[in-house]
Tab-separated table of C-alpha atoms in Angstrom:
chain	number	residue	atom	x	y	z
A	274	MET	CA	76.314	-95.385	37.743
A	275	GLU	CA	74.952	-92.350	39.684
A	276	ILE	CA	74.199	-89.218	37.680
A	277	LEU	CA	75.789	-86.727	40.206
A	278	ARG	CA	78.350	-87.346	42.838
A	279	ALA	CA	79.851	-84.768	45.241
A	280	LYS	CA	82.939	-85.533	47.476
A	281	GLY	CA	84.148	-83.201	50.129
A	282	LEU	CA	82.532	-80.309	47.986
A	283	THR	CA	83.254	-76.999	49.398
A	284	LYS	CA	82.705	-73.542	48.096
A	285	LYS	CA	83.856	-70.442	49.799
A	286	PHE	CA	83.275	-66.708	48.705
A	287	GLY	CA	86.011	-64.926	50.500
A	288	ASN	CA	85.346	-65.536	54.175
A	289	LEU	CA	81.838	-66.939	53.658
A	290	THR	CA	81.381	-70.611	53.361
A	291	ALA	CA	78.546	-71.329	51.056
A	292	LEU	CA	78.976	-75.190	50.952
A	293	SER	CA	81.116	-77.109	53.378
A	294	ASN	CA	82.435	-80.584	52.778
A	295	LEU	CA	79.315	-81.978	51.026
A	296	ASP	CA	79.216	-85.667	50.216
A	297	LEU	CA	76.342	-86.747	48.083
A	298	GLU	CA	75.255	-89.275	45.558
A	299	ILE	CA	72.201	-88.813	43.322
A	300	PRO	CA	70.995	-91.923	41.435
A	301	ARG	CA	69.357	-91.917	38.135
A	302	GLY	CA	65.554	-91.901	37.608
A	303	ARG	CA	64.693	-89.771	40.759
A	304	ILE	CA	63.058	-86.500	41.452
A	305	ILE	CA	64.917	-84.804	44.083
A	306	GLY	CA	63.816	-81.829	46.129
A	307	LEU	CA	66.748	-79.512	47.275
A	308	LEU	CA	65.067	-77.795	50.216
A	309	GLY	CA	66.424	-75.246	52.457
A	310	PRO	CA	66.002	-71.554	53.768
A	311	ASN	CA	67.327	-68.730	51.823
A	312	GLY	CA	71.092	-68.593	51.667
A	313	SER	CA	71.562	-72.186	52.604
A	314	GLY	CA	73.614	-73.058	49.602
A	315	LYS	CA	71.002	-74.511	47.228
A	316	SER	CA	71.863	-72.271	44.294
A	317	THR	CA	75.593	-72.607	44.953
A	318	PHE	CA	75.343	-76.292	44.717
A	319	ILE	CA	73.380	-76.106	41.470
A	320	LYS	CA	75.891	-73.683	39.987
A	321	LEU	CA	78.736	-75.890	40.906
A	322	ALA	CA	76.930	-78.884	39.125
A	323	THR	CA	76.489	-76.562	36.009
A	324	GLY	CA	80.102	-75.483	35.994
A	325	LEU	CA	79.164	-71.835	36.439
A	326	LEU	CA	81.157	-72.030	39.702
A	327	VAL	CA	84.381	-73.960	40.290
A	328	PRO	CA	84.663	-75.668	43.824
A	329	THR	CA	87.104	-74.230	46.304
A	330	SER	CA	87.970	-77.813	47.305
A	331	GLY	CA	86.631	-81.288	46.709
A	332	GLU	CA	84.943	-82.368	43.633
A	333	ILE	CA	81.625	-82.633	41.863
A	334	THR	CA	81.052	-84.949	38.781
A	335	ILE	CA	78.160	-85.504	36.426
A	336	ALA	CA	77.971	-89.039	35.193
A	337	GLY	CA	81.691	-89.396	36.126
A	338	ALA	CA	82.921	-86.155	34.449
A	339	THR	CA	83.893	-82.842	36.095
A	340	PRO	CA	81.818	-79.999	34.673
A	341	GLY	CA	82.809	-78.990	31.157
A	342	ILE	CA	81.329	-79.013	27.746
A	343	GLU	CA	80.655	-82.784	27.993
A	344	THR	CA	78.443	-82.451	31.111
A	345	LYS	CA	76.762	-79.206	29.848
A	346	ALA	CA	75.547	-81.183	26.940
A	347	MET	CA	73.629	-83.431	29.242
A	348	VAL	CA	72.535	-81.110	31.928
A	349	SER	CA	69.602	-78.940	31.437
A	350	TYR	CA	69.695	-75.940	33.793
A	351	LEU	CA	66.981	-73.521	34.849
A	352	PRO	CA	68.545	-70.627	36.760
A	353	GLU	CA	66.529	-68.298	39.035
A	354	ARG	CA	67.220	-65.561	36.726
A	355	THR	CA	65.710	-64.925	33.289
A	356	TYR	CA	68.425	-65.142	30.847
A	357	LEU	CA	66.336	-64.583	27.784
A	358	ASN	CA	67.585	-61.821	25.357
A	359	ASP	CA	64.796	-59.142	25.340
A	360	TRP	CA	65.120	-58.465	21.719
A	361	MET	CA	64.554	-61.969	20.594
A	362	ARG	CA	61.186	-63.868	19.870
A	363	ALA	CA	60.384	-67.127	21.562
A	364	GLU	CA	60.974	-68.884	18.263
A	365	ASP	CA	64.491	-67.266	18.096
A	366	MET	CA	65.271	-68.863	21.488
A	367	ILE	CA	63.990	-72.201	20.287
A	368	ALA	CA	66.311	-72.003	17.251
A	369	PHE	CA	69.140	-71.027	19.558
A	370	PHE	CA	68.531	-74.137	21.808
A	371	GLY	CA	68.166	-76.293	18.838
A	372	ASP	CA	71.586	-75.009	17.508
A	373	PHE	CA	73.446	-75.513	20.650
A	374	TYR	CA	71.845	-78.526	22.345
A	375	GLU	CA	71.730	-81.784	20.366
A	376	ASP	CA	69.114	-83.266	22.840
A	377	PHE	CA	66.702	-80.430	22.213
A	378	ASN	CA	63.260	-81.553	21.070
A	379	ARG	CA	61.650	-78.964	19.019
A	380	LEU	CA	58.259	-80.647	18.799
A	381	LYS	CA	58.027	-80.732	22.585
A	382	ALA	CA	58.828	-77.074	22.855
A	383	ASP	CA	56.110	-76.182	20.141
A	384	ASN	CA	53.517	-78.259	21.901
A	385	MET	CA	54.216	-76.779	25.331
A	386	LEU	CA	54.116	-73.228	24.076
A	387	ARG	CA	50.656	-74.010	22.371
A	388	ASP	CA	49.433	-75.573	25.619
A	389	LEU	CA	50.213	-72.406	27.539
A	390	ASN	CA	48.915	-70.108	24.907
A	391	ILE	CA	52.219	-68.475	24.176
A	392	ASN	CA	52.762	-67.239	20.729
A	393	PRO	CA	56.288	-68.293	19.355
A	394	GLY	CA	56.374	-65.122	17.298
A	395	ASP	CA	56.092	-62.781	20.207
A	396	ARG	CA	59.039	-60.794	21.296
A	397	LEU	CA	60.256	-61.576	24.746
A	398	LYS	CA	60.390	-57.862	25.549
A	399	THR	CA	56.497	-57.777	25.355
A	400	MET	CA	56.021	-60.721	27.652
A	401	SER	CA	55.301	-60.546	31.453
A	402	LYS	CA	57.786	-61.836	33.856
A	403	GLY	CA	55.720	-65.061	34.493
A	404	THR	CA	55.314	-65.678	30.761
A	405	LYS	CA	59.128	-65.312	30.278
A	406	GLU	CA	59.665	-67.773	33.117
A	407	LYS	CA	57.295	-70.239	31.415
A	408	VAL	CA	59.207	-69.929	28.180
A	409	GLN	CA	62.380	-70.503	29.909
A	410	LEU	CA	61.014	-73.664	31.619
A	411	ILE	CA	59.691	-74.882	28.342
A	412	LEU	CA	63.153	-74.439	26.688
A	413	VAL	CA	64.798	-76.337	29.573
A	414	MET	CA	62.202	-79.156	29.678
A	415	SER	CA	62.272	-79.635	25.988
A	416	ARG	CA	65.719	-81.045	26.230
A	417	ASP	CA	66.182	-84.830	26.608
A	418	ALA	CA	68.759	-84.266	29.162
A	419	GLU	CA	70.327	-86.703	31.709
A	420	LEU	CA	70.049	-84.212	34.539
A	421	TYR	CA	67.711	-81.413	35.067
A	422	LEU	CA	68.672	-78.694	37.584
A	423	LEU	CA	65.747	-76.418	38.271
A	424	ASP	CA	66.464	-73.437	40.550
A	425	GLU	CA	63.159	-72.162	41.971
A	426	PRO	CA	61.134	-73.122	38.847
A	427	ILE	CA	57.734	-72.216	40.082
A	428	ALA	CA	58.399	-69.144	42.180
A	429	GLY	CA	57.120	-66.516	39.658
A	430	VAL	CA	54.243	-68.299	37.912
A	431	ASP	CA	50.554	-68.416	38.880
A	432	PRO	CA	49.223	-71.563	40.632
A	433	ALA	CA	47.289	-72.702	37.424
A	434	ALA	CA	50.403	-72.729	35.410
A	435	ARG	CA	52.334	-74.322	38.398
A	436	ASP	CA	50.266	-77.475	38.030
A	437	TYR	CA	50.994	-77.680	34.306
A	438	ILE	CA	54.622	-77.048	34.868
A	439	LEU	CA	54.944	-79.712	37.615
A	440	ASN	CA	53.077	-82.140	35.304
A	441	THR	CA	55.525	-81.163	32.549
A	442	ILE	CA	58.477	-81.951	34.779
A	443	ILE	CA	57.292	-85.405	35.771
A	444	THR	CA	56.181	-86.451	32.353
A	445	ASN	CA	58.978	-85.050	30.376
A	446	TYR	CA	62.109	-86.610	31.633
A	447	LYS	CA	63.551	-89.882	30.432
A	448	GLU	CA	63.506	-92.932	32.746
A	449	ASN	CA	67.241	-92.795	33.490
A	450	ALA	CA	67.329	-89.157	33.982
A	451	SER	CA	67.086	-87.253	37.253
A	452	VAL	CA	65.475	-83.962	38.251
A	453	ILE	CA	66.907	-81.828	41.104
A	454	ILE	CA	64.354	-79.045	42.144
A	455	SER	CA	65.442	-76.406	44.421
A	456	THR	CA	62.656	-74.455	46.143
A	457	HIS	CA	61.185	-73.269	49.285
A	458	LEU	CA	57.689	-73.762	48.080
A	459	ILE	CA	57.601	-77.249	49.430
A	460	ALA	CA	53.864	-77.860	49.766
A	461	ASP	CA	53.385	-77.252	46.012
A	462	ILE	CA	55.912	-79.742	44.835
A	463	GLU	CA	55.773	-82.325	47.490
A	464	GLN	CA	53.537	-84.736	45.549
A	465	VAL	CA	56.128	-85.024	42.642
A	466	LEU	CA	59.101	-85.638	44.741
A	467	ASP	CA	60.882	-89.028	45.300
A	468	ASP	CA	63.713	-87.866	47.590
A	469	ILE	CA	64.447	-84.783	49.551
A	470	ILE	CA	67.610	-83.239	50.808
A	471	PHE	CA	67.406	-80.737	53.603
A	472	ILE	CA	70.272	-78.260	53.345
A	473	SER	CA	71.156	-75.581	55.717
A	474	GLN	CA	74.247	-73.227	56.054
A	475	GLY	CA	76.061	-75.199	53.422
A	476	GLU	CA	75.574	-78.707	55.025
A	477	ILE	CA	73.164	-81.497	54.418
A	478	LYS	CA	70.779	-81.749	57.392
A	479	LEU	CA	68.694	-84.600	56.167
A	480	LEU	CA	68.608	-86.887	53.159
A	481	SER	CA	65.680	-89.266	52.778
A	482	THR	CA	62.996	-90.565	50.539
A	483	VAL	CA	59.596	-88.984	50.744
A	484	ASP	CA	58.013	-92.308	51.647
A	485	ASP	CA	60.401	-92.658	54.564
A	486	ILE	CA	59.448	-89.265	56.004
A	487	ARG	CA	55.705	-90.172	55.781
A	488	GLU	CA	56.391	-93.453	57.457
A	489	LYS	CA	59.079	-92.634	60.091
A	490	HIS	CA	57.998	-89.035	61.122
A	491	ASN	CA	54.422	-89.466	60.096
A	492	LYS	CA	54.564	-85.932	58.722
A	493	SER	CA	54.518	-84.274	55.276
A	494	VAL	CA	57.672	-82.967	53.970
A	495	ASP	CA	56.432	-79.462	54.459
A	496	GLY	CA	55.574	-80.151	57.982
A	497	LEU	CA	59.045	-81.758	58.691
A	498	PHE	CA	60.693	-78.861	56.978
A	499	ARG	CA	58.881	-76.264	59.202
A	500	GLU	CA	60.001	-78.437	62.233
A	501	VAL	CA	63.612	-78.773	61.166
A	502	PHE	CA	64.212	-75.232	60.261
A	503	LYS	CA	62.090	-73.605	62.971
A	504	CYS	CA	63.067	-70.121	63.684
B	260	MET	CA	80.205	-74.374	17.609
B	261	LEU	CA	82.372	-71.328	17.014
B	262	GLY	CA	80.438	-70.740	13.746
B	263	LYS	CA	77.150	-70.881	15.510
B	264	LEU	CA	78.344	-68.457	18.116
B	265	LEU	CA	79.518	-66.133	15.401
B	266	LYS	CA	76.095	-66.471	13.675
B	267	TYR	CA	74.253	-65.342	16.788
B	268	GLU	CA	76.779	-62.519	17.521
B	269	ILE	CA	76.453	-61.248	14.025
B	270	LYS	CA	72.604	-61.361	14.306
B	271	ALA	CA	72.685	-59.560	17.695
B	272	THR	CA	74.932	-56.751	16.686
B	273	GLY	CA	73.793	-56.414	13.011
B	274	ARG	CA	70.304	-55.422	14.140
B	275	ILE	CA	72.031	-52.277	16.051
B	276	PHE	CA	74.345	-51.482	13.118
B	277	LEU	CA	71.992	-51.935	10.218
B	278	PRO	CA	70.020	-48.728	10.816
B	279	ILE	CA	73.201	-46.588	11.394
B	280	TYR	CA	74.846	-47.924	8.296
B	281	LEU	CA	71.684	-47.194	6.262
B	282	ALA	CA	71.539	-43.607	7.683
B	283	LEU	CA	75.170	-43.252	6.584
B	284	LEU	CA	74.398	-44.446	3.137
B	285	ALA	CA	71.402	-42.094	2.778
B	286	LEU	CA	73.416	-39.151	4.033
B	287	THR	CA	76.292	-39.835	1.850
B	288	ILE	CA	73.913	-39.890	-1.304
B	289	ILE	CA	71.997	-36.698	-0.094
B	290	THR	CA	75.250	-34.963	0.660
B	291	LYS	CA	76.748	-35.967	-2.597
B	292	VAL	CA	73.745	-34.809	-4.669
B	293	LEU	CA	73.537	-31.458	-2.824
B	294	LEU	CA	77.395	-31.100	-3.263
B	295	MET	CA	76.975	-31.633	-7.043
B	296	ILE	CA	74.093	-29.191	-7.341
B	297	ALA	CA	75.679	-26.372	-5.052
B	298	MET	CA	79.159	-26.831	-6.289
B	299	PRO	CA	78.949	-28.370	-9.695
B	300	ASP	CA	82.626	-27.695	-10.361
B	301	VAL	CA	85.009	-26.856	-7.484
B	302	PHE	CA	87.802	-26.338	-10.064
B	303	LEU	CA	85.950	-23.411	-11.573
B	304	ASP	CA	85.529	-21.495	-8.313
B	305	SER	CA	82.261	-22.536	-6.532
B	306	THR	CA	78.889	-20.743	-7.103
B	307	SER	CA	78.518	-20.079	-3.460
B	308	GLY	CA	75.523	-18.187	-2.206
B	309	THR	CA	73.001	-20.548	-3.838
B	310	SER	CA	69.797	-21.483	-2.264
B	311	PHE	CA	71.472	-24.993	-1.649
B	312	ASP	CA	73.952	-23.639	0.932
B	313	ILE	CA	71.586	-24.234	3.930
B	314	PRO	CA	70.542	-27.801	3.049
B	315	LEU	CA	74.068	-28.635	2.125
B	316	GLY	CA	75.296	-27.411	5.548
B	317	ILE	CA	72.603	-29.269	7.330
B	318	SER	CA	73.461	-32.414	5.442
B	319	VAL	CA	77.175	-32.138	6.013
B	320	THR	CA	76.572	-31.472	9.715
B	321	LEU	CA	74.229	-34.579	9.971
B	322	TYR	CA	76.854	-36.594	7.968
B	323	PHE	CA	79.613	-35.788	10.538
B	324	ILE	CA	77.246	-36.582	13.405
B	325	ILE	CA	76.506	-39.921	12.000
B	326	ILE	CA	80.214	-40.732	11.530
B	327	VAL	CA	80.896	-39.788	15.069
B	328	ALA	CA	77.827	-41.834	16.139
B	329	LEU	CA	78.858	-44.869	14.275
B	330	SER	CA	82.446	-44.839	15.789
B	331	VAL	CA	80.980	-44.386	19.221
B	332	MET	CA	78.475	-47.170	18.764
B	333	THR	CA	81.046	-49.484	17.556
B	334	LEU	CA	82.882	-49.042	20.737
B	335	ILE	CA	79.786	-49.229	22.870
B	336	VAL	CA	78.564	-52.473	21.117
B	337	ILE	CA	82.115	-54.154	21.725
B	338	VAL	CA	81.909	-53.398	25.380
B	339	GLN	CA	78.171	-54.051	25.868
B	340	ARG	CA	78.071	-57.331	24.093
B	341	PHE	CA	80.856	-58.711	26.214
B	342	TYR	CA	79.551	-57.264	29.330
B	343	LYS	CA	75.751	-57.844	28.944
B	344	ASN	CA	75.693	-61.150	26.963
B	345	LEU	CA	78.400	-62.911	29.184
B	346	LEU	CA	78.375	-61.268	32.621
B	347	THR	CA	74.753	-60.361	33.388
B	348	ASP	CA	71.724	-62.607	33.498
B	349	GLU	CA	72.426	-63.721	29.923
B	350	GLY	CA	75.574	-65.192	31.037
B	351	TYR	CA	73.544	-67.963	32.778
B	352	LEU	CA	72.792	-69.213	29.353
B	353	MET	CA	75.934	-68.449	27.513
B	354	PHE	CA	78.031	-70.289	30.158
B	355	THR	CA	75.735	-73.361	30.372
B	356	ILE	CA	75.688	-74.124	26.558
B	357	PRO	CA	78.111	-76.710	25.744
B	358	VAL	CA	80.843	-74.503	24.423
B	359	GLU	CA	84.468	-73.803	25.454
B	360	THR	CA	84.923	-70.564	27.256
B	361	TRP	CA	87.596	-69.357	24.784
B	362	LYS	CA	85.113	-69.750	21.979
B	363	LEU	CA	82.775	-67.341	23.671
B	364	ILE	CA	85.490	-64.772	23.963
B	365	MET	CA	86.593	-65.395	20.454
B	366	SER	CA	83.185	-65.042	18.958
B	367	LYS	CA	82.914	-61.648	20.635
B	368	LEU	CA	86.321	-60.597	19.583
B	369	ILE	CA	86.055	-61.561	15.975
B	370	VAL	CA	82.699	-59.995	15.494
B	371	GLY	CA	83.849	-56.806	17.446
B	372	LEU	CA	86.902	-56.481	15.200
B	373	MET	CA	84.870	-57.199	12.157
B	374	TRP	CA	82.457	-54.226	12.950
B	375	THR	CA	85.585	-52.041	13.611
B	376	PHE	CA	87.034	-52.767	10.185
B	377	VAL	CA	83.565	-52.437	8.542
B	378	CYS	CA	83.214	-49.065	10.326
B	379	VAL	CA	86.772	-47.837	9.112
B	380	PHE	CA	86.289	-49.090	5.601
B	381	THR	CA	82.854	-47.729	5.163
B	382	VAL	CA	83.726	-44.319	6.476
B	383	ALA	CA	86.659	-44.229	4.210
B	384	LEU	CA	84.530	-45.309	1.104
B	385	SER	CA	81.829	-42.824	2.013
B	386	ILE	CA	84.342	-39.901	2.199
B	387	LEU	CA	85.926	-41.081	-1.123
B	388	ILE	CA	82.543	-40.968	-2.673
B	389	LEU	CA	81.920	-37.448	-1.427
B	390	ALA	CA	85.390	-36.301	-2.657
B	391	LEU	CA	85.016	-37.919	-6.051
B	392	GLY	CA	84.789	-35.401	-8.689
B	393	ASN	CA	86.243	-32.799	-6.540
B	394	PHE	CA	89.801	-33.734	-7.478
B	395	SER	CA	91.321	-35.402	-10.402
B	396	ILE	CA	92.300	-38.922	-9.943
B	397	MET	CA	95.097	-38.605	-12.348
B	398	GLU	CA	96.565	-35.638	-10.338
B	399	MET	CA	96.303	-37.718	-7.132
B	400	ASN	CA	98.152	-40.576	-8.847
B	401	GLN	CA	100.838	-38.219	-9.951
B	402	GLY	CA	101.134	-36.821	-6.487
B	403	ILE	CA	101.548	-40.236	-5.011
B	404	SER	CA	104.170	-41.442	-7.450
B	405	MET	CA	106.051	-38.282	-6.786
B	406	LEU	CA	106.019	-38.865	-3.000
B	407	TYR	CA	107.083	-42.450	-3.586
B	408	ALA	CA	109.954	-41.319	-5.735
B	409	GLU	CA	111.074	-38.740	-3.354
B	410	PHE	CA	110.955	-41.213	-0.443
B	411	GLN	CA	112.980	-43.751	-2.342
B	412	ASN	CA	115.523	-41.097	-3.332
B	413	GLN	CA	115.900	-39.878	0.200
B	414	PHE	CA	115.911	-43.172	2.222
B	415	GLY	CA	116.945	-45.672	-0.471
B	416	MET	CA	113.852	-47.829	0.246
B	417	SER	CA	110.143	-48.143	-0.902
B	418	PRO	CA	107.650	-46.827	1.666
B	419	ASN	CA	105.505	-49.866	0.960
B	420	ILE	CA	107.278	-51.950	3.675
B	421	LEU	CA	106.856	-49.129	6.116
B	422	ILE	CA	103.303	-48.684	5.353
B	423	ALA	CA	102.601	-52.484	5.617
B	424	GLU	CA	104.240	-52.629	8.907
B	425	PHE	CA	102.206	-49.506	9.998
B	426	ILE	CA	99.006	-51.255	9.000
B	427	ILE	CA	99.940	-54.346	10.989
B	428	LEU	CA	100.727	-52.293	13.845
B	429	MET	CA	97.087	-50.788	13.671
B	430	ILE	CA	95.623	-54.140	13.401
B	431	VAL	CA	97.465	-55.538	16.298
B	432	GLU	CA	96.741	-52.429	18.362
B	433	THR	CA	92.982	-52.817	17.655
B	434	VAL	CA	93.007	-56.369	18.783
B	435	ALA	CA	95.048	-55.552	21.961
B	436	SER	CA	92.618	-52.681	22.772
B	437	VAL	CA	89.510	-54.840	22.374
B	438	LEU	CA	91.071	-57.482	24.647
B	439	MET	CA	92.190	-54.956	27.162
B	440	ILE	CA	88.527	-53.912	27.497
B	441	TYR	CA	87.516	-57.523	27.934
B	442	VAL	CA	90.095	-58.225	30.629
B	443	SER	CA	89.069	-55.047	32.520
B	444	ILE	CA	85.442	-56.187	32.541
B	445	ALA	CA	86.350	-59.701	33.529
B	446	ILE	CA	88.486	-58.364	36.593
B	447	GLY	CA	85.525	-56.006	37.314
B	448	GLN	CA	83.115	-58.833	37.671
B	449	LEU	CA	85.264	-60.426	40.345
B	450	PHE	CA	83.901	-57.782	42.711
B	451	SER	CA	80.453	-58.413	44.268
B	452	GLN	CA	79.571	-54.606	43.944
B	453	HIS	CA	80.205	-51.768	41.751
B	454	ARG	CA	81.344	-54.143	38.855
B	455	ILE	CA	81.351	-51.421	36.281
B	456	MET	CA	83.360	-49.021	38.383
B	457	ALA	CA	85.690	-51.882	39.236
B	458	ALA	CA	86.101	-52.514	35.413
B	459	PHE	CA	86.942	-48.918	34.807
B	460	GLY	CA	89.380	-49.005	37.638
B	461	ALA	CA	91.028	-52.103	36.248
B	462	TYR	CA	91.356	-50.531	32.810
B	463	ILE	CA	93.045	-47.428	34.306
B	464	VAL	CA	95.389	-49.687	36.295
B	465	ILE	CA	96.282	-51.725	33.294
B	466	SER	CA	97.047	-48.613	31.245
B	467	ILE	CA	99.306	-47.295	33.980
B	468	VAL	CA	101.132	-50.591	34.270
B	469	LEU	CA	101.634	-50.673	30.503
B	470	GLN	CA	102.975	-47.159	30.598
B	471	ILE	CA	105.397	-48.163	33.317
B	472	VAL	CA	106.488	-51.395	31.556
B	473	MET	CA	107.084	-49.446	28.304
B	474	THR	CA	109.025	-46.662	30.057
B	475	LEU	CA	111.154	-49.271	31.901
B	476	LEU	CA	111.756	-51.176	28.672
B	477	ILE	CA	112.940	-47.981	26.874
B	478	ALA	CA	115.148	-47.263	29.930
B	479	LEU	CA	116.619	-50.807	30.174
B	480	ILE	CA	116.969	-51.508	26.461
B	481	PRO	CA	117.909	-48.398	24.731
B	482	ALA	CA	117.246	-49.964	21.437
B	483	PHE	CA	113.585	-49.622	21.963
B	484	GLY	CA	113.766	-45.682	22.308
B	485	LEU	CA	112.993	-43.909	19.102
B	486	GLU	CA	115.429	-41.096	20.282
B	487	TYR	CA	118.186	-43.522	20.574
B	488	LEU	CA	117.358	-45.050	17.225
B	489	MET	CA	117.229	-41.755	15.483
B	490	ASN	CA	120.719	-40.677	16.926
B	491	SER	CA	122.311	-43.973	16.070
B	492	GLN	CA	124.204	-44.714	12.992
B	493	ILE	CA	121.550	-46.832	11.259
B	494	ASN	CA	119.357	-45.362	8.594
B	495	GLN	CA	116.646	-43.107	10.045
B	496	MET	CA	113.806	-45.177	8.230
B	497	LYS	CA	115.278	-48.362	9.587
B	498	ALA	CA	115.021	-46.802	13.052
B	499	VAL	CA	111.409	-45.949	12.451
B	500	GLU	CA	110.877	-49.530	11.360
B	501	VAL	CA	112.527	-50.985	14.394
B	502	PHE	CA	110.371	-48.655	16.555
B	503	ILE	CA	107.136	-49.690	14.808
B	504	ASN	CA	107.816	-53.441	15.017
B	505	GLY	CA	108.844	-53.000	18.623
B	506	ILE	CA	105.465	-51.611	19.454
B	507	THR	CA	103.846	-54.267	17.398
B	508	VAL	CA	105.545	-56.920	19.392
B	509	PHE	CA	104.789	-55.168	22.682
B	510	ASN	CA	100.969	-55.133	21.653
B	511	ILE	CA	101.069	-58.762	20.576
B	512	ILE	CA	102.427	-59.771	23.965
B	513	SER	CA	99.963	-57.684	25.978
B	514	ALA	CA	97.162	-59.019	23.722
B	515	VAL	CA	97.997	-62.642	24.471
B	516	ALA	CA	98.335	-61.893	28.191
B	517	PHE	CA	94.913	-60.044	28.251
B	518	TYR	CA	93.385	-63.111	26.370
B	519	PHE	CA	94.720	-65.730	28.695
B	520	ILE	CA	93.750	-63.803	31.778
B	521	THR	CA	90.275	-63.194	30.566
B	522	ASN	CA	89.817	-66.901	29.646
B	523	TYR	CA	91.257	-67.903	33.175
B	524	ILE	CA	88.780	-65.589	35.010
B	525	LEU	CA	85.664	-66.536	33.006
B	526	LYS	CA	86.623	-70.217	33.442
B	527	ASN	CA	87.497	-70.292	37.118
B	528	ARG	CA	86.421	-67.182	38.644
B	529	LEU	CA	83.072	-66.541	37.115
B	530	ASN	CA	80.932	-64.533	39.470
B	531	LEU	CA	77.627	-63.968	37.852
B	532	GLU	CA	75.217	-61.736	39.860
């Protein structure tokens, strides 16, 4: 069974339609790039999948269930915001994740912190914005989740850490889990993607495997994106 | 999961309160010691004009400042934990952990109430410590029994029931006040801009609505009005009882309404920045 399914998914904010009548099925075991210009509805889609937002109409299901505590336990979400409590230390956050997520793998988190030279005893307040983002990504990727929803995961970190993070993403998920990465930094993540979804003004413009794009259009995803969304 | 939420809530708030309670403890001891030196025995007229008057004055002033600070901080923490932890960036974490929304609200409410009662209890205890030795416990006991006897004599009932009912009213009213703050903040976050202003606005509007409902109730059902009760044939104290319990019930109903509205908004109309 597919990990995520959307049927007639619509979200309106007052008069503004953020997503309109979206139909989508995301299978297990894929890394999907959710690509689109700013304000295209990427974050709204991800927030609907996490249960932070409730659809105006239509439905979205994770492994057959509408978003709720059951799906929250199997979805690992990285928001575009830093949600870490300033007064906590990195190790406090690790304890917090361990307490609330049964699938949290402490060993993974400790190893990744060590690889990125982050001291677990450091207070988050003293960390730079980029370091905080790294800590947050480590927490999210240390879960053995069914579905990872990563909203702009690499926007704030330096290129060197970017490679490590992308490597972390592709090596850290289970075979039957899927990863959805929303970003506009396409060139940087292109090599890890299996599928892409182009989204614009709340509608899907293109849904394809990366291989197909290279074969049919004879272009890179980045090149095609620039063409499709040409201003 | 509620237990784990409570654990983190106590951790997050405890670190703010711990220094204030320590300061209160220190000031209570210092003031007490200075009091004992400056006024060894109040019953035998004080030895005022000693060199301890100035430090005592400073200590007493600081003591009152810390009590006010503690009360204000308790209120601020109740508001801030709900707003900041649930409805700013931290909300992205709190609303994606596998926990029901009502448990998030409950964890904030329970810990908020806990600190309120700790605050009231500690301040009362501290004042008692300061007063100890400045009055005779035996005399106070005698005074209280006299009051009890007189009350019994005049109204034909023990004041215990009335006191108990009053305490219940106080507790219910505290719960309702905290939930009213929560529901106002929840309504405030529905707006895309000026959320804090909107929360204040919501609070004022709810207060006015409650006032109107209260007035209407008294107008429509005369039995709710204290004046009517006092003029009626029933025993005056019975009337006061009816009045107190009426407000208690009113507060319970509002508290339940606030709770369900807050839960509905946070579940279905969450609008994180």
